[in-house]
XYZ file of N, CA and C in Angstrom:
747
model
N -13.022 -3.673 -0.589
C -13.891 -2.599 -1.029
C -13.100 -1.689 -1.940
N -13.803 -1.109 -2.957
C -13.135 -0.258 -3.930
C -13.606 1.165 -3.780
N -12.674 2.125 -3.883
C -13.013 3.523 -3.851
C -12.428 4.205 -5.074
N -13.190 5.106 -5.746
C -12.624 5.854 -6.871
C -11.682 6.923 -6.350
N -10.612 7.207 -7.091
C -9.723 8.294 -6.736
C -10.343 9.601 -7.194
N -9.842 10.691 -6.644
C -10.518 11.972 -6.814
C -10.512 12.491 -8.239
N -9.487 12.196 -9.026
C -9.394 12.735 -10.374
C -9.054 11.650 -11.375
N -9.559 11.804 -12.604
C -9.124 10.936 -13.684
C -7.801 11.471 -14.192
N -6.816 10.597 -14.312
C -5.496 11.033 -14.715
C -5.015 10.194 -15.887
N -4.124 10.786 -16.672
C -3.558 10.054 -17.788
C -2.746 8.880 -17.287
N -2.806 7.777 -18.006
C -2.056 6.582 -17.614
C -0.567 6.819 -17.762
N 0.217 6.169 -16.930
C 1.668 6.284 -17.018
C 2.232 5.003 -17.590
N 3.413 5.053 -18.224
C 4.008 3.848 -18.804
C 4.249 2.799 -17.728
N 4.105 1.530 -18.102
C 4.278 0.448 -17.141
C 5.694 -0.094 -17.133
N 6.282 -0.303 -18.304
C 7.588 -0.942 -18.347
C 8.636 -0.098 -17.637
N 9.520 -0.767 -16.910
C 10.459 -0.080 -16.019
C 11.340 0.907 -16.755
N 11.789 0.578 -17.966
C 12.744 1.454 -18.636
C 12.100 2.714 -19.187
N 10.783 2.800 -19.136
C 10.124 4.007 -19.608
C 9.455 4.774 -18.477
N 9.700 4.363 -17.228
C 9.122 5.039 -16.080
C 9.932 6.269 -15.715
N 9.243 7.294 -15.259
C 9.890 8.516 -14.807
C 10.143 8.399 -13.312
N 11.334 8.706 -12.855
C 11.675 8.572 -11.440
C 11.367 9.828 -10.633
N 10.710 10.802 -11.251
C 10.419 12.047 -10.553
C 9.512 11.807 -9.364
N 9.839 12.413 -8.227
C 9.033 12.267 -7.008
C 7.816 13.173 -7.097
N 6.639 12.622 -6.842
C 5.407 13.392 -6.840
C 5.055 13.764 -5.411
N 4.794 15.035 -5.147
C 4.450 15.492 -3.809
C 2.946 15.556 -3.656
N 2.430 14.964 -2.602
C 0.985 14.933 -2.375
C 0.498 16.288 -1.899
N -0.740 16.631 -2.240
C -1.348 17.842 -1.732
C -1.799 17.609 -0.305
N -1.779 18.670 0.494
C -2.215 18.542 1.883
C -3.715 18.331 1.934
N -4.193 17.353 2.692
C -5.636 17.111 2.795
C -6.321 18.258 3.516
N -7.575 18.530 3.162
C -8.329 19.593 3.787
C -8.948 19.095 5.080
N -8.935 19.942 6.088
C -9.540 19.588 7.364
C -11.030 19.889 7.294
N -11.860 18.858 7.378
C -13.301 19.043 7.275
C -13.963 19.131 8.650
N -13.132 19.229 9.704
C -13.693 19.354 11.033
C -14.081 18.047 11.655
N -13.790 16.933 10.981
C -14.135 15.616 11.496
C -13.320 15.265 12.715
N -13.765 14.244 13.415
C -13.119 13.847 14.654
C -11.655 13.494 14.455
N -11.361 12.841 13.329
C -10.001 12.364 13.111
C -9.024 13.486 12.841
N -9.541 14.702 12.522
C -8.636 15.794 12.191
C -8.795 16.993 13.126
N -9.310 16.755 14.315
C -9.472 17.857 15.259
C -8.131 18.437 15.674
N -7.088 17.618 15.630
C -5.767 18.095 15.997
C -4.829 17.989 14.802
N -5.319 18.376 13.630
C -4.565 18.219 12.389
C -3.438 19.235 12.255
N -3.178 19.999 13.346
C -2.072 20.941 13.299
C -0.729 20.230 13.473
N -0.759 18.918 13.690
C 0.471 18.156 13.810
C 1.184 18.165 12.464
N 2.442 18.588 12.443
C 3.215 18.639 11.208
C 3.858 17.291 10.972
N 3.574 16.716 9.817
C 3.984 15.348 9.534
C 4.726 15.255 8.215
N 5.791 14.486 8.192
C 6.467 14.108 6.962
C 6.073 12.683 6.619
N 5.689 12.446 5.374
C 5.378 11.097 4.902
C 6.428 10.721 3.864
N 7.145 9.626 4.113
C 8.249 9.236 3.249
C 8.176 7.752 2.903
N 8.559 7.379 1.676
C 8.615 5.954 1.323
C 9.850 5.312 1.934
N 9.755 4.055 2.325
C 10.922 3.358 2.853
C 11.819 2.964 1.681
N 13.090 2.832 1.953
C 14.038 2.474 0.900
C 13.920 1.007 0.513
N 13.404 0.193 1.425
C 13.256 -1.231 1.145
C 14.452 -2.058 1.570
N 15.468 -1.429 2.168
C 16.610 -2.183 2.661
C 16.201 -2.930 3.929
N 16.939 -3.967 4.300
C 16.552 -4.784 5.462
C 16.324 -3.982 6.737
N 17.144 -2.962 6.972
C 17.002 -2.175 8.190
C 15.678 -1.421 8.231
N 15.314 -0.795 7.114
C 14.072 -0.020 7.083
C 12.850 -0.938 7.175
N 12.930 -2.117 6.558
C 11.824 -3.069 6.635
C 11.688 -3.607 8.062
N 12.802 -3.861 8.732
C 12.755 -4.319 10.119
C 12.117 -3.261 11.015
N 12.479 -2.003 10.799
C 11.908 -0.912 11.584
C 10.402 -0.827 11.369
N 9.963 -0.961 10.111
C 8.534 -0.906 9.796
C 7.790 -2.089 10.417
N 8.397 -3.270 10.368
C 7.764 -4.465 10.940
C 7.615 -4.329 12.445
N 8.638 -3.815 13.100
C 8.580 -3.612 14.553
C 7.465 -2.632 14.908
N 7.370 -1.552 14.135
C 6.318 -0.564 14.384
C 4.935 -1.181 14.221
N 4.751 -1.984 13.165
C 3.438 -2.562 12.914
C 3.035 -3.538 14.021
N 3.981 -4.336 14.476
C 3.679 -5.273 15.553
C 3.275 -4.516 16.816
N 4.026 -3.474 17.150
C 3.756 -2.731 18.378
C 2.483 -1.892 18.295
N 2.191 -1.336 17.104
C 1.048 -0.429 16.965
C -0.230 -1.124 16.549
N -0.108 -2.229 15.794
C -1.312 -2.926 15.348
C -1.570 -4.202 16.139
N -0.632 -5.127 16.051
C -0.849 -6.412 16.713
C -0.921 -6.284 18.239
N -0.095 -5.432 18.805
C -0.065 -5.307 20.268
C -0.738 -4.036 20.769
N -1.016 -3.083 19.881
C -1.572 -1.810 20.336
C -2.835 -1.391 19.631
N -3.519 -2.336 18.968
C -4.728 -2.001 18.229
C -5.929 -1.880 19.158
N -6.806 -0.890 18.903
C -8.042 -0.791 19.695
C -8.973 -1.961 19.434
N -8.682 -2.760 18.392
C -9.500 -3.933 18.109
C -9.129 -5.119 18.990
N -8.034 -4.954 19.765
C -7.532 -6.054 20.589
C -7.295 -7.306 19.740
N -6.464 -7.140 18.693
C -6.161 -8.254 17.796
C -5.621 -9.429 18.589
N -4.765 -9.122 19.542
C -4.304 -10.136 20.484
C -4.964 -9.859 21.825
N -5.438 -10.873 22.493
C -6.127 -10.722 23.774
C -5.263 -9.914 24.738
N -5.787 -8.764 25.185
C -5.006 -7.865 26.034
C -4.705 -8.468 27.404
N -5.425 -9.540 27.778
C -5.166 -10.170 29.071
C -3.992 -11.147 28.994
N -3.541 -11.434 27.777
C -2.437 -12.365 27.594
C -1.134 -11.581 27.444
N -0.178 -11.895 28.277
C 1.113 -11.225 28.203
C 1.939 -11.862 27.094
N 2.441 -11.041 26.197
C 3.259 -11.527 25.096
C 4.716 -11.494 25.530
N 5.344 -12.640 25.527
C 6.748 -12.716 25.949
C 7.650 -12.049 24.929
N 8.860 -11.739 25.345
C 9.830 -11.116 24.442
C 10.136 -12.023 23.253
N 10.209 -13.325 23.502
C 10.501 -14.255 22.415
C 9.344 -14.343 21.429
N 8.105 -14.297 21.949
C 6.935 -14.330 21.075
C 6.845 -13.056 20.241
N 7.161 -11.918 20.876
C 7.148 -10.652 20.151
C 8.217 -10.658 19.064
N 9.380 -11.178 19.378
C 10.459 -11.258 18.395
C 10.048 -12.115 17.207
N 9.394 -13.239 17.491
C 8.932 -14.130 16.432
C 7.881 -13.450 15.558
N 7.003 -12.695 16.201
C 5.963 -11.972 15.466
C 6.580 -10.917 14.555
N 7.582 -10.224 15.052
C 8.269 -9.213 14.245
C 8.971 -9.856 13.052
N 9.602 -10.995 13.278
C 10.299 -11.686 12.190
C 9.323 -12.130 11.104
N 8.151 -12.622 11.517
C 7.136 -13.033 10.547
C 6.639 -11.834 9.743
N 6.360 -10.735 10.447
C 5.887 -9.529 9.782
C 6.964 -8.966 8.852
N 8.211 -9.019 9.297
C 9.333 -8.521 8.506
C 9.457 -9.301 7.194
N 9.302 -10.617 7.268
C 9.393 -11.451 6.075
C 8.302 -11.093 5.072
N 7.091 -10.872 5.566
C 5.975 -10.532 4.683
C 6.186 -9.166 4.032
N 6.644 -8.191 4.809
C 6.884 -6.863 4.250
C 8.038 -6.872 3.253
N 9.066 -7.661 3.539
C 10.215 -7.737 2.630
C 9.807 -8.312 1.279
N 8.944 -9.317 1.292
C 8.496 -9.927 0.040
C 7.795 -8.912 -0.861
N 7.034 -8.022 -0.248
C 6.230 -7.081 -1.035
C 6.936 -5.755 -1.269
N 7.617 -5.226 -0.244
C 8.166 -3.876 -0.332
C 9.695 -3.820 -0.299
N 10.361 -4.952 -0.080
C 11.810 -4.946 0.068
C 12.542 -4.679 -1.243
N 13.791 -4.255 -1.113
C 14.599 -3.955 -2.287
C 14.940 -5.224 -3.048
N 15.151 -5.066 -4.357
C 15.526 -6.163 -5.241
C 16.682 -5.716 -6.122
N 17.273 -6.693 -6.785
C 18.360 -6.361 -7.702
C 17.842 -5.554 -8.894
N 16.653 -5.879 -9.375
C 16.068 -5.163 -10.511
C 14.731 -4.555 -10.138
N 14.080 -3.959 -11.136
C 12.773 -3.348 -10.925
C 11.711 -4.419 -10.678
N 10.750 -4.089 -9.846
C 9.617 -4.975 -9.649
C 8.695 -4.903 -10.863
N 8.129 -6.038 -11.221
C 7.179 -6.057 -12.321
C 5.913 -5.292 -11.951
N 5.486 -5.445 -10.706
C 4.325 -4.732 -10.194
C 4.789 -3.763 -9.107
N 4.516 -2.464 -9.241
C 5.021 -1.484 -8.273
C 4.388 -1.627 -6.894
N 5.182 -1.355 -5.869
C 4.714 -1.341 -4.488
C 5.370 -0.159 -3.780
N 4.802 0.236 -2.664
C 5.396 1.332 -1.886
C 4.917 1.234 -0.440
N 5.841 1.364 0.489
C 5.526 1.385 1.912
C 5.850 2.777 2.427
N 4.841 3.456 2.964
C 4.987 4.831 3.422
C 5.020 4.893 4.945
N 5.944 5.694 5.461
C 6.041 5.910 6.903
C 5.813 7.386 7.206
N 5.150 7.657 8.321
C 4.903 9.025 8.762
C 5.763 9.337 9.975
N 6.374 10.516 9.962
C 7.191 10.990 11.066
C 6.726 12.387 11.454
N 6.722 12.672 12.749
C 6.443 14.037 13.172
C 7.658 14.889 12.844
N 7.447 16.059 12.281
C 8.560 16.879 11.800
C 9.561 17.226 12.889
N 9.094 17.344 14.123
C 10.014 17.684 15.206
C 10.765 16.459 15.727
N 10.375 15.263 15.229
C 11.046 14.035 15.642
C 11.098 13.107 14.434
N 12.119 13.268 13.609
C 12.198 12.543 12.336
C 12.714 11.115 12.485
N 12.931 10.665 13.713
C 13.431 9.306 13.927
C 12.363 8.338 14.435
N 11.264 8.886 14.932
C 10.226 8.048 15.517
C 9.041 7.935 14.573
N 8.701 6.710 14.178
C 7.570 6.479 13.283
C 6.269 6.672 14.059
N 5.313 7.378 13.437
C 4.006 7.541 14.071
C 2.884 6.953 13.207
N 3.210 6.496 12.005
C 2.185 5.909 11.152
C 2.797 5.183 9.968
N 2.011 4.280 9.372
C 2.503 3.481 8.255
C 1.334 3.026 7.398
N 1.556 2.947 6.092
C 0.569 2.364 5.190
C 1.306 1.778 3.988
N 0.786 0.692 3.463
C 1.377 0.058 2.292
C 0.438 0.123 1.104
N 0.996 0.274 -0.094
C 0.215 0.193 -1.319
C 0.941 -0.750 -2.268
N 0.179 -1.543 -2.970
C 0.756 -2.501 -3.904
C -0.177 -2.686 -5.088
N 0.349 -3.242 -6.149
C -0.482 -3.633 -7.276
C -0.572 -5.147 -7.258
N -1.775 -5.645 -7.415
C -2.003 -7.077 -7.293
C -3.092 -7.514 -8.259
N -3.118 -8.792 -8.578
C -4.141 -9.326 -9.473
C -5.414 -9.596 -8.670
N -6.534 -9.159 -9.223
C -7.839 -9.394 -8.615
C -8.670 -10.241 -9.573
N -9.174 -11.356 -9.091
C -10.010 -12.248 -9.881
C -11.446 -12.127 -9.404
N -12.264 -11.384 -10.141
C -13.648 -11.162 -9.727
C -14.519 -12.384 -9.988
N -13.979 -13.370 -10.672
C -14.731 -14.611 -10.912
C -14.737 -15.487 -9.658
N -13.880 -15.165 -8.696
C -13.752 -15.969 -7.481
C -14.076 -15.129 -6.238
N -15.222 -14.510 -6.246
C -15.615 -13.671 -5.100
C -14.550 -12.620 -4.796
N -14.056 -11.974 -5.850
C -13.052 -10.923 -5.721
C -11.831 -11.409 -4.945
N -11.254 -12.466 -5.431
C -10.066 -13.039 -4.802
C -8.829 -12.228 -5.191
N -8.092 -11.776 -4.188
C -6.822 -11.101 -4.425
C -5.696 -12.139 -4.449
N -4.865 -12.080 -5.478
C -3.709 -12.959 -5.531
C -2.631 -12.439 -4.588
N -1.819 -13.346 -4.064
C -0.633 -12.911 -3.326
C 0.310 -12.237 -4.302
N 1.205 -11.398 -3.787
C 2.043 -10.589 -4.666
C 2.853 -11.448 -5.634
N 3.464 -12.523 -5.129
C 4.292 -13.366 -5.986
C 3.465 -13.988 -7.109
N 2.249 -14.443 -6.785
C 1.373 -15.033 -7.792
C 0.915 -13.988 -8.804
N 0.726 -12.758 -8.340
C 0.333 -11.675 -9.246
C 1.430 -11.391 -10.263
N 2.669 -11.315 -9.786
C 3.789 -11.092 -10.701
C 3.903 -12.213 -11.723
N 3.772 -13.436 -11.261
C 3.898 -14.579 -12.166
C 2.793 -14.567 -13.213
N 1.572 -14.211 -12.804
C 0.451 -14.165 -13.739
C 0.697 -13.150 -14.851
N 1.155 -11.962 -14.488
C 1.395 -10.924 -15.489
C 2.629 -11.234 -16.328
N 3.648 -11.794 -15.697
C 4.865 -12.154 -16.426
C 4.566 -13.187 -17.508
N 3.742 -14.160 -17.175
C 3.381 -15.187 -18.152
C 2.583 -14.598 -19.308
N 1.722 -13.627 -19.003
C 0.928 -12.995 -20.054
C 1.822 -12.223 -21.020
N 2.817 -11.512 -20.479
C 3.732 -10.743 -21.321
C 4.642 -11.673 -22.115
N 5.074 -12.777 -21.482
C 5.977 -13.721 -22.137
C 5.323 -14.391 -23.340
N 3.993 -14.441 -23.355
C 3.291 -15.085 -24.463
C 3.288 -14.235 -25.727
N 3.718 -12.980 -25.630
C 3.732 -12.074 -26.776
C 4.997 -12.256 -27.600
N 4.884 -11.984 -28.879
C 6.051 -11.975 -29.740
C 6.797 -10.666 -29.582
N 8.021 -10.568 -30.137
C 8.824 -9.336 -30.017
C 8.096 -8.088 -30.506
N 7.402 -8.181 -31.626
C 6.693 -7.029 -32.165
C 5.578 -6.591 -31.232
N 4.827 -7.550 -30.709
C 3.728 -7.223 -29.803
C 4.238 -6.600 -28.516
N 5.374 -7.084 -28.015
C 5.945 -6.515 -26.790
C 6.284 -5.046 -26.987
N 6.821 -4.727 -28.154
C 7.162 -3.328 -28.430
C 5.911 -2.460 -28.444
N 4.808 -3.011 -28.947
C 3.551 -2.253 -28.993
C 3.033 -1.955 -27.585
N 3.331 -2.842 -26.647
C 2.850 -2.661 -25.274
C 3.827 -1.883 -24.386
N 4.987 -1.563 -24.937
C 6.046 -0.981 -24.108
C 5.616 0.285 -23.377
N 4.876 1.170 -24.040
C 4.501 2.446 -23.431
C 3.072 2.465 -22.903
N 2.460 1.294 -22.823
C 1.105 1.238 -22.286
C 1.138 1.156 -20.765
N 0.053 1.603 -20.168
C -0.038 1.557 -18.704
C -0.283 0.138 -18.234
N -0.010 -0.070 -16.971
C -0.263 -1.378 -16.359
C -1.733 -1.746 -16.452
N -2.607 -0.778 -16.276
C -4.044 -1.021 -16.361
C -4.429 -1.488 -17.760
N -3.862 -0.838 -18.801
C -4.154 -1.227 -20.181
C -3.633 -2.636 -20.475
N -2.427 -2.925 -20.016
C -1.825 -4.233 -20.280
C -2.655 -5.346 -19.652
N -3.061 -5.143 -18.400
C -3.819 -6.195 -17.716
C -5.196 -6.381 -18.351
N -5.836 -5.296 -18.761
C -7.175 -5.412 -19.347
C -7.143 -6.076 -20.710
N -6.027 -5.947 -21.427
C -5.932 -6.509 -22.774
C -5.325 -7.910 -22.805
N -4.500 -8.254 -21.815
C -3.799 -9.536 -21.859
C -4.350 -10.583 -20.898
N -5.012 -10.158 -19.844
C -5.526 -11.117 -18.863
C -6.973 -11.499 -19.194
N -7.427 -12.660 -18.718
C -8.799 -13.098 -19.011
C -9.837 -12.114 -18.486
N -11.027 -12.170 -19.066
C -12.119 -11.328 -18.610
C -12.420 -11.627 -17.142
N -12.571 -10.580 -16.346
C -12.832 -10.765 -14.925
C -11.580 -10.803 -14.081
N -10.412 -10.774 -14.747
C -9.131 -10.779 -14.038
C -8.368 -9.521 -14.437
N -7.872 -8.792 -13.456
C -7.152 -7.566 -13.760
C -6.186 -7.193 -12.659
N -5.352 -6.209 -12.939
C -4.408 -5.696 -11.947
C -5.001 -4.445 -11.327
N -5.017 -4.389 -10.003
C -5.592 -3.258 -9.286
C -4.595 -2.742 -8.250
N -4.797 -1.530 -7.824
C -4.010 -0.963 -6.729
C -4.733 -1.252 -5.426
N -3.963 -1.608 -4.408
C -4.559 -2.034 -3.141
C -3.826 -1.382 -1.971
N -4.587 -0.878 -1.009
C -4.040 -0.255 0.192
C -4.224 -1.193 1.372
N -3.180 -1.346 2.184
C -3.268 -2.227 3.350
C -2.227 -1.823 4.389
N -2.217 -2.542 5.507
C -1.224 -2.353 6.572
C -1.232 -0.942 7.160
N -2.395 -0.321 7.211
C -2.481 1.012 7.811
C -2.389 0.895 9.330
N -1.391 1.537 9.906
C -1.180 1.502 11.357
C -0.762 2.880 11.835
N -1.271 3.279 12.990
C -0.898 4.555 13.603
C -0.512 4.302 15.049
N 0.536 4.943 15.496
C 0.988 4.795 16.875
C -0.134 5.185 17.837
N -0.326 4.415 18.916
C -1.364 4.752 19.896
C -1.241 6.179 20.419
N -0.019 6.698 20.482
C 0.195 8.052 21.009
C -0.140 9.144 19.993
N -0.340 8.756 18.725
C -0.563 9.755 17.673
C -1.936 9.631 17.020
N -2.829 8.855 17.612
C -4.133 8.656 16.998
C -5.046 9.857 17.191
N -6.050 9.954 16.270
C -7.032 11.037 16.263
C -6.382 12.393 16.030
N -5.317 12.393 15.229
C -4.642 13.641 14.863
C -4.522 13.784 13.345
N -5.257 12.973 12.609
C -5.243 13.089 11.157
C -4.092 12.379 10.475
N -3.338 11.558 11.215
C -2.176 10.884 10.635
C -2.600 9.876 9.565
N -3.619 9.075 9.875
C -4.091 8.074 8.918
C -4.581 8.733 7.634
N -5.261 9.851 7.772
C -5.765 10.547 6.593
C -4.621 11.061 5.727
N -3.586 11.597 6.364
C -2.429 12.088 5.598
C -1.734 10.945 4.861
N -1.593 9.815 5.526
C -0.968 8.654 4.892
C -1.786 8.188 3.687
N -3.099 8.115 3.852
C -3.950 7.636 2.765
C -3.987 8.612 1.602
N -3.926 9.907 1.883
C -3.894 10.898 0.804
C -2.611 10.780 -0.005
N -1.488 10.543 0.670
C -0.223 10.359 -0.039
C -0.265 9.072 -0.865
N -0.848 8.010 -0.292
C -0.978 6.755 -1.033
C -1.852 6.958 -2.264
N -2.949 7.674 -2.101
C -3.847 7.963 -3.224
C -3.119 8.731 -4.314
N -2.298 9.672 -3.920
C -1.548 10.481 -4.878
C -0.604 9.616 -5.714
N 0.093 8.698 -5.066
C 1.028 7.820 -5.774
C 0.284 6.893 -6.730
N -0.804 6.309 -6.242
C -1.575 5.370 -7.065
C -2.117 6.061 -8.318
N -2.583 7.289 -8.173
C -3.170 8.005 -9.304
C -2.117 8.637 -10.203
N -1.197 9.395 -9.618
C -0.253 10.184 -10.416
C 0.938 9.403 -10.928
N 1.389 8.413 -10.175
C 2.576 7.669 -10.584
C 2.229 6.327 -11.235
N 1.167 5.700 -10.757
C 0.832 4.360 -11.264
C -0.292 4.382 -12.286
N -1.057 5.473 -12.355
C -2.070 5.619 -13.384
C -3.388 4.915 -13.147
N -3.728 4.611 -11.888
C -4.996 3.959 -11.588
C -6.055 4.988 -11.203
N -7.303 4.695 -11.534
C -8.408 5.581 -11.179
C -9.138 5.115 -9.925
N -8.885 3.882 -9.509
C -9.528 3.335 -8.307
C -8.476 2.713 -7.406
N -8.813 2.604 -6.136
C -7.935 1.917 -5.193
C -8.785 0.994 -4.318
N -8.356 -0.231 -4.212
C -9.011 -1.191 -3.334
C -8.325 -1.153 -1.973
N -9.042 -1.547 -0.953
C -8.424 -1.573 0.368
C -8.836 -2.801 1.140
N -7.916 -3.225 1.985
C -8.154 -4.375 2.842
C -8.295 -3.887 4.271
N -9.423 -4.192 4.872
C -9.670 -3.751 6.239
C -10.505 -4.804 6.943
N -10.240 -5.011 8.219
C -10.996 -5.972 9.005
C -12.462 -5.531 9.085
N -13.392 -6.483 8.944
C -14.809 -6.157 8.997
C -15.195 -5.520 10.328
N -14.477 -5.904 11.396
C -14.807 -5.385 12.723
C -14.247 -3.982 12.955
N -13.382 -3.526 12.068
C -12.723 -2.235 12.263
C -13.611 -1.124 11.699
N -14.652 -0.770 12.438
C -15.609 0.233 11.984
C -14.952 1.602 11.835
N -14.015 1.925 12.745
C -13.335 3.214 12.670
C -12.586 3.388 11.369
N -11.865 2.338 10.953
C -11.117 2.408 9.700
C -12.059 2.507 8.503
N -13.173 1.761 8.559
C -14.140 1.826 7.459
C -14.733 3.229 7.342
N -14.993 3.878 8.465
C -15.506 5.237 8.432
C -14.484 6.204 7.850
N -13.207 5.997 8.218
C -12.151 6.849 7.682
C -12.110 6.729 6.168
N -12.088 5.494 5.663
C -11.999 5.266 4.231
C -13.241 5.800 3.505
N -14.417 5.437 4.024
C -15.644 5.772 3.308
C -16.058 7.219 3.409
N -15.944 7.798 4.609
C -16.446 9.148 4.830
C -15.441 10.235 4.497
N -14.172 10.004 4.784
C -13.175 11.038 4.591
C -12.368 10.892 3.317
N -12.177 9.640 2.859
C -11.299 9.418 1.728
C -12.027 8.906 0.494
N -13.276 8.489 0.642
C -13.998 7.931 -0.475
C -14.455 8.975 -1.460
């Protein structure tokens, strides 16, 4: 599902050597009195992970414990006891997936990604929430098929490689949105996508998810130059759909 961001913003340069490294601070979301923000007095820091193996492992462990093993959707049957070895295997699988998309690399990523973690200000070591944002290729000719991150990078890399030196220079200061709309086939484009939203069972219904999504929205709009954000959510997760549609849409 796609949601428009709150403001139209000027596009930012796409190529890595023309990107500004300045950190953008998100505005605090307004409390509208909704159920999810009844206890929004919780002071929260939202920070991007560095992408090093340790931080990715910590994020993967949190996601397994808060989503796979602690989700109100009962993703895993709550009557089945998960052994320590099975949990370890699940964490390793999740860690590998997060590393592919958000982990550190020797050079700049062709398509920007960011994994955000939330910490309570009085306890800066314990994660209470997480959300990921990435840029990916969307093919609307195939029932809105999202490409995997690696395939998305390859698709855009091939499009840029087909240009001559002069044409590449012309595209150097264009936004990612402009490049994809001009170089990729009709119906295929690069979009910003939100996923992996997880909140600790002990911190739910305190506005944590909303704060994470507002920070993600800020990065997508102000740093990446997109006017819309797509999101991936389970069809059965009515609570998450309400959060996205009613509070953040």
